[in-house]
Amino acid sequence: MKRKSHSEKAGYLFILPWFLGLLLFTIGPMIFSLILSFSKWDIITGIGSIEFVGLDNFVNIFHDELFYTSLKVTFIFALVSVPLYQIISLLVAMMLNMRTKGMNFFRLIFFMPSVIPAVAVSMMWIMILNPEYGILNKALSLVGIEGPAWLQDPKYALSALIVMGIWGIGNTIIIYLSGLQGVPEELYEAAQLDGAGIVRRFFSVTIPMISPTIFFNLIMGIIGGFQYFTQAFVMTNGGPLNSTLFYNLFLYNKAFKTYEMGYASALSWILFAIILIFTLIVIRTSSAWVYYNGDDDKD
């Protein structure tokens, strides 16, 4: 009994650093942010100047034109990029799942870009998308197409960021690849014996069997899409003409440029609510399209 008590104490001591980190760096800031969302606070004047203003921050947000602009940019980006990145990742993962010589090398090539820091990637893409000396426009000129000023033109800036995002889908590809490798070969052989073609096998075997993987990647894609920040901050800083003013960039400007911490905190809780709603929708609908191996046992 005494030994068990010592073991329990040792266990609590081991998890204590994690618990303190959670308390100090996650739960504590969240509670402080919630309090600030109902307050007016200029961070420069110190914590003693916090003034409770009730719902004023939320009321002002819904009368702010830039709030709707940033929301529109973020929604367009998420609605286009999330399904686009999922489809491309799955197709690339299927190619990388083929049993051919040297496939490990190709897997490494597709994964490597995702480990490069986002700032370094952004700087590289600024050069690629440069209208004068960028290699993208030079490649287009070889086939007789005059490339636009990607990041300087409001019509193309958001599209350029969406296309650039394909560079960093290596993690999603690897997760899809692990899901594909878990599909039993016997299912494909049985489907082939029944006369199912490649398209039928894809929709009747592959998609159902990797649906938990699709579910996971979809959730992570939605969260990442709505939290998009670094590339827009480095490459366009919201311009031109606010065409790439993402929600998180607008929030950052309010917090660290105009020092409206209360307003920025209210914005962060609105974003939290939006992501939570979309995540819950996906989770609630998952029972209709996500298949788990144990589902048959429940019937």
mmCIF file with all atom_site columns, N, CA, C and O in Angstrom, residues 47-94:
data_model
loop_
_atom_site.group_PDB
_atom_site.id
_atom_site.type_symbol
_atom_site.label_atom_id
_atom_site.label_alt_id
_atom_site.label_comp_id
_atom_site.label_asym_id
_atom_site.label_entity_id
_atom_site.label_seq_id
_atom_site.pdbx_PDB_ins_code
_atom_site.Cartn_x
_atom_site.Cartn_y
_atom_site.Cartn_z
_atom_site.occupancy
_atom_site.B_iso_or_equiv
_atom_site.pdbx_formal_charge
_atom_site.auth_seq_id
_atom_site.auth_comp_id
_atom_site.auth_asym_id
_atom_site.auth_atom_id
_atom_site.pdbx_PDB_model_num
ATOM 1   N N  . ILE A 1 47 ? -1.145  47.000 -16.906 1.00 0.00 ? 47 ILE A N  1
ATOM 2   C CA . ILE A 1 47 ? -2.318  46.179 -16.604 1.00 0.00 ? 47 ILE A CA 1
ATOM 3   C C  . ILE A 1 47 ? -3.319  46.906 -15.696 1.00 0.00 ? 47 ILE A C  1
ATOM 4   O O  . ILE A 1 47 ? -4.505  46.569 -15.660 1.00 0.00 ? 47 ILE A O  1
ATOM 5   N N  . GLY A 1 48 ? -2.857  47.948 -14.994 1.00 0.00 ? 48 GLY A N  1
ATOM 6   C CA . GLY A 1 48 ? -3.759  48.672 -14.105 1.00 0.00 ? 48 GLY A CA 1
ATOM 7   C C  . GLY A 1 48 ? -4.780  49.519 -14.842 1.00 0.00 ? 48 GLY A C  1
ATOM 8   O O  . GLY A 1 48 ? -5.752  49.993 -14.237 1.00 0.00 ? 48 GLY A O  1
ATOM 9   N N  . SER A 1 49 ? -4.585  49.718 -16.154 1.00 0.00 ? 49 SER A N  1
ATOM 10  C CA . SER A 1 49 ? -5.514  50.575 -16.906 1.00 0.00 ? 49 SER A CA 1
ATOM 11  C C  . SER A 1 49 ? -6.647  49.796 -17.563 1.00 0.00 ? 49 SER A C  1
ATOM 12  O O  . SER A 1 49 ? -7.379  50.348 -18.390 1.00 0.00 ? 49 SER A O  1
ATOM 13  N N  . ILE A 1 50 ? -6.775  48.498 -17.254 1.00 0.00 ? 50 ILE A N  1
ATOM 14  C CA . ILE A 1 50 ? -7.869  47.705 -17.833 1.00 0.00 ? 50 ILE A CA 1
ATOM 15  C C  . ILE A 1 50 ? -9.220  48.273 -17.363 1.00 0.00 ? 50 ILE A C  1
ATOM 16  O O  . ILE A 1 50 ? -9.439  48.470 -16.170 1.00 0.00 ? 50 ILE A O  1
ATOM 17  N N  . GLU A 1 51 ? -10.086 48.536 -18.348 1.00 0.00 ? 51 GLU A N  1
ATOM 18  C CA . GLU A 1 51 ? -11.396 49.140 -18.037 1.00 0.00 ? 51 GLU A CA 1
ATOM 19  C C  . GLU A 1 51 ? -12.515 48.256 -18.584 1.00 0.00 ? 51 GLU A C  1
ATOM 20  O O  . GLU A 1 51 ? -12.535 47.963 -19.785 1.00 0.00 ? 51 GLU A O  1
ATOM 21  N N  . PHE A 1 52 ? -13.409 47.824 -17.724 1.00 0.00 ? 52 PHE A N  1
ATOM 22  C CA . PHE A 1 52 ? -14.510 46.954 -18.153 1.00 0.00 ? 52 PHE A CA 1
ATOM 23  C C  . PHE A 1 52 ? -15.511 47.748 -19.004 1.00 0.00 ? 52 PHE A C  1
ATOM 24  O O  . PHE A 1 52 ? -15.978 48.806 -18.583 1.00 0.00 ? 52 PHE A O  1
ATOM 25  N N  . VAL A 1 53 ? -15.796 47.251 -20.222 1.00 0.00 ? 53 VAL A N  1
ATOM 26  C CA . VAL A 1 53 ? -16.714 47.962 -21.139 1.00 0.00 ? 53 VAL A CA 1
ATOM 27  C C  . VAL A 1 53 ? -17.882 47.084 -21.575 1.00 0.00 ? 53 VAL A C  1
ATOM 28  O O  . VAL A 1 53 ? -18.603 47.437 -22.515 1.00 0.00 ? 53 VAL A O  1
ATOM 29  N N  . GLY A 1 54 ? -18.068 45.949 -20.956 1.00 0.00 ? 54 GLY A N  1
ATOM 30  C CA . GLY A 1 54 ? -19.191 45.069 -21.311 1.00 0.00 ? 54 GLY A CA 1
ATOM 31  C C  . GLY A 1 54 ? -19.056 44.512 -22.720 1.00 0.00 ? 54 GLY A C  1
ATOM 32  O O  . GLY A 1 54 ? -18.001 44.014 -23.109 1.00 0.00 ? 54 GLY A O  1
ATOM 33  N N  . LEU A 1 55 ? -20.119 44.640 -23.505 1.00 0.00 ? 55 LEU A N  1
ATOM 34  C CA . LEU A 1 55 ? -20.144 44.078 -24.863 1.00 0.00 ? 55 LEU A CA 1
ATOM 35  C C  . LEU A 1 55 ? -19.708 45.078 -25.932 1.00 0.00 ? 55 LEU A C  1
ATOM 36  O O  . LEU A 1 55 ? -19.876 44.815 -27.129 1.00 0.00 ? 55 LEU A O  1
ATOM 37  N N  . ASP A 1 56 ? -19.148 46.212 -25.518 1.00 0.00 ? 56 ASP A N  1
ATOM 38  C CA . ASP A 1 56 ? -18.789 47.262 -26.490 1.00 0.00 ? 56 ASP A CA 1
ATOM 39  C C  . ASP A 1 56 ? -17.849 46.764 -27.582 1.00 0.00 ? 56 ASP A C  1
ATOM 40  O O  . ASP A 1 56 ? -18.011 47.119 -28.764 1.00 0.00 ? 56 ASP A O  1
ATOM 41  N N  . ASN A 1 57 ? -16.860 45.944 -27.191 1.00 0.00 ? 57 ASN A N  1
ATOM 42  C CA . ASN A 1 57 ? -15.915 45.446 -28.211 1.00 0.00 ? 57 ASN A CA 1
ATOM 43  C C  . ASN A 1 57 ? -16.632 44.641 -29.286 1.00 0.00 ? 57 ASN A C  1
ATOM 44  O O  . ASN A 1 57 ? -16.362 44.793 -30.484 1.00 0.00 ? 57 ASN A O  1
ATOM 45  N N  . PHE A 1 58 ? -17.546 43.768 -28.869 1.00 0.00 ? 58 PHE A N  1
ATOM 46  C CA . PHE A 1 58 ? -18.278 42.929 -29.835 1.00 0.00 ? 58 PHE A CA 1
ATOM 47  C C  . PHE A 1 58 ? -19.201 43.788 -30.706 1.00 0.00 ? 58 PHE A C  1
ATOM 48  O O  . PHE A 1 58 ? -19.330 43.558 -31.907 1.00 0.00 ? 58 PHE A O  1
ATOM 49  N N  . VAL A 1 59 ? -19.833 44.791 -30.106 1.00 0.00 ? 59 VAL A N  1
ATOM 50  C CA . VAL A 1 59 ? -20.706 45.692 -30.881 1.00 0.00 ? 59 VAL A CA 1
ATOM 51  C C  . VAL A 1 59 ? -19.880 46.454 -31.909 1.00 0.00 ? 59 VAL A C  1
ATOM 52  O O  . VAL A 1 59 ? -20.272 46.571 -33.085 1.00 0.00 ? 59 VAL A O  1
ATOM 53  N N  . ASN A 1 60 ? -18.728 46.967 -31.487 1.00 0.00 ? 60 ASN A N  1
ATOM 54  C CA . ASN A 1 60 ? -17.874 47.717 -32.421 1.00 0.00 ? 60 ASN A CA 1
ATOM 55  C C  . ASN A 1 60 ? -17.355 46.834 -33.546 1.00 0.00 ? 60 ASN A C  1
ATOM 56  O O  . ASN A 1 60 ? -17.218 47.279 -34.686 1.00 0.00 ? 60 ASN A O  1
ATOM 57  N N  . ILE A 1 61 ? -17.049 45.592 -33.220 1.00 0.00 ? 61 ILE A N  1
ATOM 58  C CA . ILE A 1 61 ? -16.544 44.671 -34.250 1.00 0.00 ? 61 ILE A CA 1
ATOM 59  C C  . ILE A 1 61 ? -17.568 44.496 -35.367 1.00 0.00 ? 61 ILE A C  1
ATOM 60  O O  . ILE A 1 61 ? -17.235 44.538 -36.555 1.00 0.00 ? 61 ILE A O  1
ATOM 61  N N  . PHE A 1 62 ? -18.832 44.330 -34.981 1.00 0.00 ? 62 PHE A N  1
ATOM 62  C CA . PHE A 1 62 ? -19.863 44.095 -36.003 1.00 0.00 ? 62 PHE A CA 1
ATOM 63  C C  . PHE A 1 62 ? -20.240 45.371 -36.763 1.00 0.00 ? 62 PHE A C  1
ATOM 64  O O  . PHE A 1 62 ? -21.068 45.320 -37.665 1.00 0.00 ? 62 PHE A O  1
ATOM 65  N N  . HIS A 1 63 ? -19.633 46.507 -36.398 1.00 0.00 ? 63 HIS A N  1
ATOM 66  C CA . HIS A 1 63 ? -19.796 47.745 -37.180 1.00 0.00 ? 63 HIS A CA 1
ATOM 67  C C  . HIS A 1 63 ? -18.498 48.122 -37.893 1.00 0.00 ? 63 HIS A C  1
ATOM 68  O O  . HIS A 1 63 ? -18.398 49.205 -38.455 1.00 0.00 ? 63 HIS A O  1
ATOM 69  N N  . ASP A 1 64 ? -17.521 47.217 -37.854 1.00 0.00 ? 64 ASP A N  1
ATOM 70  C CA . ASP A 1 64 ? -16.220 47.479 -38.461 1.00 0.00 ? 64 ASP A CA 1
ATOM 71  C C  . ASP A 1 64 ? -16.171 46.858 -39.854 1.00 0.00 ? 64 ASP A C  1
ATOM 72  O O  . ASP A 1 64 ? -16.297 45.636 -40.000 1.00 0.00 ? 64 ASP A O  1
ATOM 73  N N  . GLU A 1 65 ? -15.955 47.689 -40.859 1.00 0.00 ? 65 GLU A N  1
ATOM 74  C CA . GLU A 1 65 ? -15.947 47.200 -42.234 1.00 0.00 ? 65 GLU A CA 1
ATOM 75  C C  . GLU A 1 65 ? -14.793 46.220 -42.480 1.00 0.00 ? 65 GLU A C  1
ATOM 76  O O  . GLU A 1 65 ? -14.934 45.248 -43.225 1.00 0.00 ? 65 GLU A O  1
ATOM 77  N N  . LEU A 1 66 ? -13.646 46.486 -41.856 1.00 0.00 ? 66 LEU A N  1
ATOM 78  C CA . LEU A 1 66 ? -12.487 45.607 -42.052 1.00 0.00 ? 66 LEU A CA 1
ATOM 79  C C  . LEU A 1 66 ? -12.721 44.215 -41.460 1.00 0.00 ? 66 LEU A C  1
ATOM 80  O O  . LEU A 1 66 ? -12.130 43.235 -41.911 1.00 0.00 ? 66 LEU A O  1
ATOM 81  N N  . PHE A 1 67 ? -13.575 44.137 -40.441 1.00 0.00 ? 67 PHE A N  1
ATOM 82  C CA . PHE A 1 67 ? -13.914 42.828 -39.878 1.00 0.00 ? 67 PHE A CA 1
ATOM 83  C C  . PHE A 1 67 ? -14.567 41.952 -40.938 1.00 0.00 ? 67 PHE A C  1
ATOM 84  O O  . PHE A 1 67 ? -14.202 40.782 -41.128 1.00 0.00 ? 67 PHE A O  1
ATOM 85  N N  . TYR A 1 68 ? -15.524 42.542 -41.684 1.00 0.00 ? 68 TYR A N  1
ATOM 86  C CA . TYR A 1 68 ? -16.218 41.768 -42.724 1.00 0.00 ? 68 TYR A CA 1
ATOM 87  C C  . TYR A 1 68 ? -15.273 41.464 -43.900 1.00 0.00 ? 68 TYR A C  1
ATOM 88  O O  . TYR A 1 68 ? -15.357 40.398 -44.507 1.00 0.00 ? 68 TYR A O  1
ATOM 89  N N  . THR A 1 69 ? -14.366 42.420 -44.202 1.00 0.00 ? 69 THR A N  1
ATOM 90  C CA . THR A 1 69 ? -13.390 42.171 -45.274 1.00 0.00 ? 69 THR A CA 1
ATOM 91  C C  . THR A 1 69 ? -12.487 40.995 -44.917 1.00 0.00 ? 69 THR A C  1
ATOM 92  O O  . THR A 1 69 ? -12.260 40.089 -45.734 1.00 0.00 ? 69 THR A O  1
ATOM 93  N N  . SER A 1 70 ? -11.962 41.008 -43.692 1.00 0.00 ? 70 SER A N  1
ATOM 94  C CA . SER A 1 70 ? -11.068 39.915 -43.267 1.00 0.00 ? 70 SER A CA 1
ATOM 95  C C  . SER A 1 70 ? -11.810 38.585 -43.191 1.00 0.00 ? 70 SER A C  1
ATOM 96  O O  . SER A 1 70 ? -11.262 37.535 -43.536 1.00 0.00 ? 70 SER A O  1
ATOM 97  N N  . LEU A 1 71 ? -13.067 38.657 -42.764 1.00 0.00 ? 71 LEU A N  1
ATOM 98  C CA . LEU A 1 71 ? -13.877 37.438 -42.687 1.00 0.00 ? 71 LEU A CA 1
ATOM 99  C C  . LEU A 1 71 ? -14.111 36.857 -44.084 1.00 0.00 ? 71 LEU A C  1
ATOM 100 O O  . LEU A 1 71 ? -14.006 35.638 -44.295 1.00 0.00 ? 71 LEU A O  1
ATOM 101 N N  . LYS A 1 72 ? -14.396 37.745 -45.043 1.00 0.00 ? 72 LYS A N  1
ATOM 102 C CA . LYS A 1 72 ? -14.636 37.306 -46.426 1.00 0.00 ? 72 LYS A CA 1
ATOM 103 C C  . LYS A 1 72 ? -13.377 36.662 -47.022 1.00 0.00 ? 72 LYS A C  1
ATOM 104 O O  . LYS A 1 72 ? -13.439 35.582 -47.614 1.00 0.00 ? 72 LYS A O  1
ATOM 105 N N  . VAL A 1 73 ? -12.221 37.323 -46.831 1.00 0.00 ? 73 VAL A N  1
ATOM 106 C CA . VAL A 1 73 ? -10.960 36.784 -47.355 1.00 0.00 ? 73 VAL A CA 1
ATOM 107 C C  . VAL A 1 73 ? -10.672 35.400 -46.752 1.00 0.00 ? 73 VAL A C  1
ATOM 108 O O  . VAL A 1 73 ? -10.322 34.451 -47.449 1.00 0.00 ? 73 VAL A O  1
ATOM 109 N N  . THR A 1 74 ? -10.865 35.287 -45.445 1.00 0.00 ? 74 THR A N  1
ATOM 110 C CA . THR A 1 74 ? -10.566 34.022 -44.757 1.00 0.00 ? 74 THR A CA 1
ATOM 111 C C  . THR A 1 74 ? -11.521 32.915 -45.188 1.00 0.00 ? 74 THR A C  1
ATOM 112 O O  . THR A 1 74 ? -11.104 31.770 -45.404 1.00 0.00 ? 74 THR A O  1
ATOM 113 N N  . PHE A 1 75 ? -12.798 33.241 -45.335 1.00 0.00 ? 75 PHE A N  1
ATOM 114 C CA . PHE A 1 75 ? -13.776 32.235 -45.763 1.00 0.00 ? 75 PHE A CA 1
ATOM 115 C C  . PHE A 1 75 ? -13.471 31.755 -47.187 1.00 0.00 ? 75 PHE A C  1
ATOM 116 O O  . PHE A 1 75 ? -13.537 30.559 -47.467 1.00 0.00 ? 75 PHE A O  1
ATOM 117 N N  . ILE A 1 76 ? -13.162 32.708 -48.087 1.00 0.00 ? 76 ILE A N  1
ATOM 118 C CA . ILE A 1 76 ? -12.840 32.310 -49.469 1.00 0.00 ? 76 ILE A CA 1
ATOM 119 C C  . ILE A 1 76 ? -11.620 31.392 -49.476 1.00 0.00 ? 76 ILE A C  1
ATOM 120 O O  . ILE A 1 76 ? -11.605 30.347 -50.132 1.00 0.00 ? 76 ILE A O  1
ATOM 121 N N  . PHE A 1 77 ? -10.603 31.785 -48.727 1.00 0.00 ? 77 PHE A N  1
ATOM 122 C CA . PHE A 1 77 ? -9.381  30.973 -48.663 1.00 0.00 ? 77 PHE A CA 1
ATOM 123 C C  . PHE A 1 77 ? -9.681  29.572 -48.128 1.00 0.00 ? 77 PHE A C  1
ATOM 124 O O  . PHE A 1 77 ? -9.247  28.572 -48.692 1.00 0.00 ? 77 PHE A O  1
ATOM 125 N N  . ALA A 1 78 ? -10.453 29.517 -47.033 1.00 0.00 ? 78 ALA A N  1
ATOM 126 C CA . ALA A 1 78 ? -10.737 28.210 -46.416 1.00 0.00 ? 78 ALA A CA 1
ATOM 127 C C  . ALA A 1 78 ? -11.607 27.345 -47.333 1.00 0.00 ? 78 ALA A C  1
ATOM 128 O O  . ALA A 1 78 ? -11.340 26.148 -47.496 1.00 0.00 ? 78 ALA A O  1
ATOM 129 N N  . LEU A 1 79 ? -12.629 27.945 -47.939 1.00 0.00 ? 79 LEU A N  1
ATOM 130 C CA . LEU A 1 79 ? -13.544 27.167 -48.787 1.00 0.00 ? 79 LEU A CA 1
ATOM 131 C C  . LEU A 1 79 ? -12.859 26.632 -50.040 1.00 0.00 ? 79 LEU A C  1
ATOM 132 O O  . LEU A 1 79 ? -13.240 25.585 -50.563 1.00 0.00 ? 79 LEU A O  1
ATOM 133 N N  . VAL A 1 80 ? -11.858 27.367 -50.549 1.00 0.00 ? 80 VAL A N  1
ATOM 134 C CA . VAL A 1 80 ? -11.139 26.899 -51.742 1.00 0.00 ? 80 VAL A CA 1
ATOM 135 C C  . VAL A 1 80 ? -9.977  25.979 -51.356 1.00 0.00 ? 80 VAL A C  1
ATOM 136 O O  . VAL A 1 80 ? -9.816  24.899 -51.914 1.00 0.00 ? 80 VAL A O  1
ATOM 137 N N  . SER A 1 81 ? -9.175  26.424 -50.389 1.00 0.00 ? 81 SER A N  1
ATOM 138 C CA . SER A 1 81 ? -7.934  25.692 -50.086 1.00 0.00 ? 81 SER A CA 1
ATOM 139 C C  . SER A 1 81 ? -8.171  24.353 -49.385 1.00 0.00 ? 81 SER A C  1
ATOM 140 O O  . SER A 1 81 ? -7.465  23.380 -49.679 1.00 0.00 ? 81 SER A O  1
ATOM 141 N N  . VAL A 1 82 ? -9.140  24.289 -48.482 1.00 0.00 ? 82 VAL A N  1
ATOM 142 C CA . VAL A 1 82 ? -9.328  23.036 -47.725 1.00 0.00 ? 82 VAL A CA 1
ATOM 143 C C  . VAL A 1 82 ? -9.651  21.862 -48.654 1.00 0.00 ? 82 VAL A C  1
ATOM 144 O O  . VAL A 1 82 ? -8.928  20.849 -48.660 1.00 0.00 ? 82 VAL A O  1
ATOM 145 N N  . PRO A 1 83 ? -10.712 21.952 -49.519 1.00 0.00 ? 83 PRO A N  1
ATOM 146 C CA . PRO A 1 83 ? -10.958 20.805 -50.414 1.00 0.00 ? 83 PRO A CA 1
ATOM 147 C C  . PRO A 1 83 ? -9.865  20.617 -51.450 1.00 0.00 ? 83 PRO A C  1
ATOM 148 O O  . PRO A 1 83 ? -9.509  19.469 -51.782 1.00 0.00 ? 83 PRO A O  1
ATOM 149 N N  . LEU A 1 84 ? -9.289  21.741 -51.951 1.00 0.00 ? 84 LEU A N  1
ATOM 150 C CA . LEU A 1 84 ? -8.230  21.629 -52.974 1.00 0.00 ? 84 LEU A CA 1
ATOM 151 C C  . LEU A 1 84 ? -7.016  20.889 -52.426 1.00 0.00 ? 84 LEU A C  1
ATOM 152 O O  . LEU A 1 84 ? -6.499  19.961 -53.063 1.00 0.00 ? 84 LEU A O  1
ATOM 153 N N  . TYR A 1 85 ? -6.570  21.267 -51.243 1.00 0.00 ? 85 TYR A N  1
ATOM 154 C CA . TYR A 1 85 ? -5.385  20.631 -50.663 1.00 0.00 ? 85 TYR A CA 1
ATOM 155 C C  . TYR A 1 85 ? -5.661  19.162 -50.329 1.00 0.00 ? 85 TYR A C  1
ATOM 156 O O  . TYR A 1 85 ? -4.775  18.308 -50.445 1.00 0.00 ? 85 TYR A O  1
ATOM 157 N N  . GLN A 1 86 ? -6.905  18.870 -49.900 1.00 0.00 ? 86 GLN A N  1
ATOM 158 C CA . GLN A 1 86 ? -7.227  17.469 -49.576 1.00 0.00 ? 86 GLN A CA 1
ATOM 159 C C  . GLN A 1 86 ? -7.185  16.595 -50.821 1.00 0.00 ? 86 GLN A C  1
ATOM 160 O O  . GLN A 1 86 ? -6.640  15.483 -50.806 1.00 0.00 ? 86 GLN A O  1
ATOM 161 N N  . ILE A 1 87 ? -7.758  17.103 -51.916 1.00 0.00 ? 87 ILE A N  1
ATOM 162 C CA . ILE A 1 87 ? -7.802  16.318 -53.159 1.00 0.00 ? 87 ILE A CA 1
ATOM 163 C C  . ILE A 1 87 ? -6.386  16.088 -53.702 1.00 0.00 ? 87 ILE A C  1
ATOM 164 O O  . ILE A 1 87 ? -6.003  14.967 -54.047 1.00 0.00 ? 87 ILE A O  1
ATOM 165 N N  . ILE A 1 88 ? -5.604  17.176 -53.753 1.00 0.00 ? 88 ILE A N  1
ATOM 166 C CA . ILE A 1 88 ? -4.234  17.047 -54.283 1.00 0.00 ? 88 ILE A CA 1
ATOM 167 C C  . ILE A 1 88 ? -3.398  16.129 -53.386 1.00 0.00 ? 88 ILE A C  1
ATOM 168 O O  . ILE A 1 88 ? -2.647  15.273 -53.880 1.00 0.00 ? 88 ILE A O  1
ATOM 169 N N  . SER A 1 89 ? -3.545  16.288 -52.076 1.00 0.00 ? 89 SER A N  1
ATOM 170 C CA . SER A 1 89 ? -2.770  15.443 -51.140 1.00 0.00 ? 89 SER A CA 1
ATOM 171 C C  . SER A 1 89 ? -3.102  13.975 -51.327 1.00 0.00 ? 89 SER A C  1
ATOM 172 O O  . SER A 1 89 ? -2.216  13.113 -51.331 1.00 0.00 ? 89 SER A O  1
ATOM 173 N N  . LEU A 1 90 ? -4.404  13.678 -51.487 1.00 0.00 ? 90 LEU A N  1
ATOM 174 C CA . LEU A 1 90 ? -4.814  12.285 -51.652 1.00 0.00 ? 90 LEU A CA 1
ATOM 175 C C  . LEU A 1 90 ? -4.285  11.701 -52.961 1.00 0.00 ? 90 LEU A C  1
ATOM 176 O O  . LEU A 1 90 ? -3.804  10.556 -53.003 1.00 0.00 ? 90 LEU A O  1
ATOM 177 N N  . LEU A 1 91 ? -4.354  12.501 -54.038 1.00 0.00 ? 91 LEU A N  1
ATOM 178 C CA . LEU A 1 91 ? -3.863  12.010 -55.343 1.00 0.00 ? 91 LEU A CA 1
ATOM 179 C C  . LEU A 1 91 ? -2.359  11.757 -55.295 1.00 0.00 ? 91 LEU A C  1
ATOM 180 O O  . LEU A 1 91 ? -1.873  10.738 -55.801 1.00 0.00 ? 91 LEU A O  1
ATOM 181 N N  . VAL A 1 92 ? -1.627  12.680 -54.683 1.00 0.00 ? 92 VAL A N  1
ATOM 182 C CA . VAL A 1 92 ? -0.167  12.493 -54.579 1.00 0.00 ? 92 VAL A CA 1
ATOM 183 C C  . VAL A 1 92 ? 0.148   11.295 -53.693 1.00 0.00 ? 92 VAL A C  1
ATOM 184 O O  . VAL A 1 92 ? 1.036   10.488 -54.004 1.00 0.00 ? 92 VAL A O  1
ATOM 185 N N  . ALA A 1 93 ? -0.605  11.143 -52.591 1.00 0.00 ? 93 ALA A N  1
ATOM 186 C CA . ALA A 1 93 ? -0.373  9.997  -51.696 1.00 0.00 ? 93 ALA A CA 1
ATOM 187 C C  . ALA A 1 93 ? -0.626  8.677  -52.422 1.00 0.00 ? 93 ALA A C  1
ATOM 188 O O  . ALA A 1 93 ? 0.096   7.695  -52.197 1.00 0.00 ? 93 ALA A O  1
ATOM 189 N N  . MET A 1 94 ? -1.636  8.655  -53.307 1.00 0.00 ? 94 MET A N  1
ATOM 190 C CA . MET A 1 94 ? -1.911  7.423  -54.061 1.00 0.00 ? 94 MET A CA 1
ATOM 191 C C  . MET A 1 94 ? -0.765  7.095  -55.008 1.00 0.00 ? 94 MET A C  1
ATOM 192 O O  . MET A 1 94 ? -0.404  5.928  -55.193 1.00 0.00 ? 94 MET A O  1
#
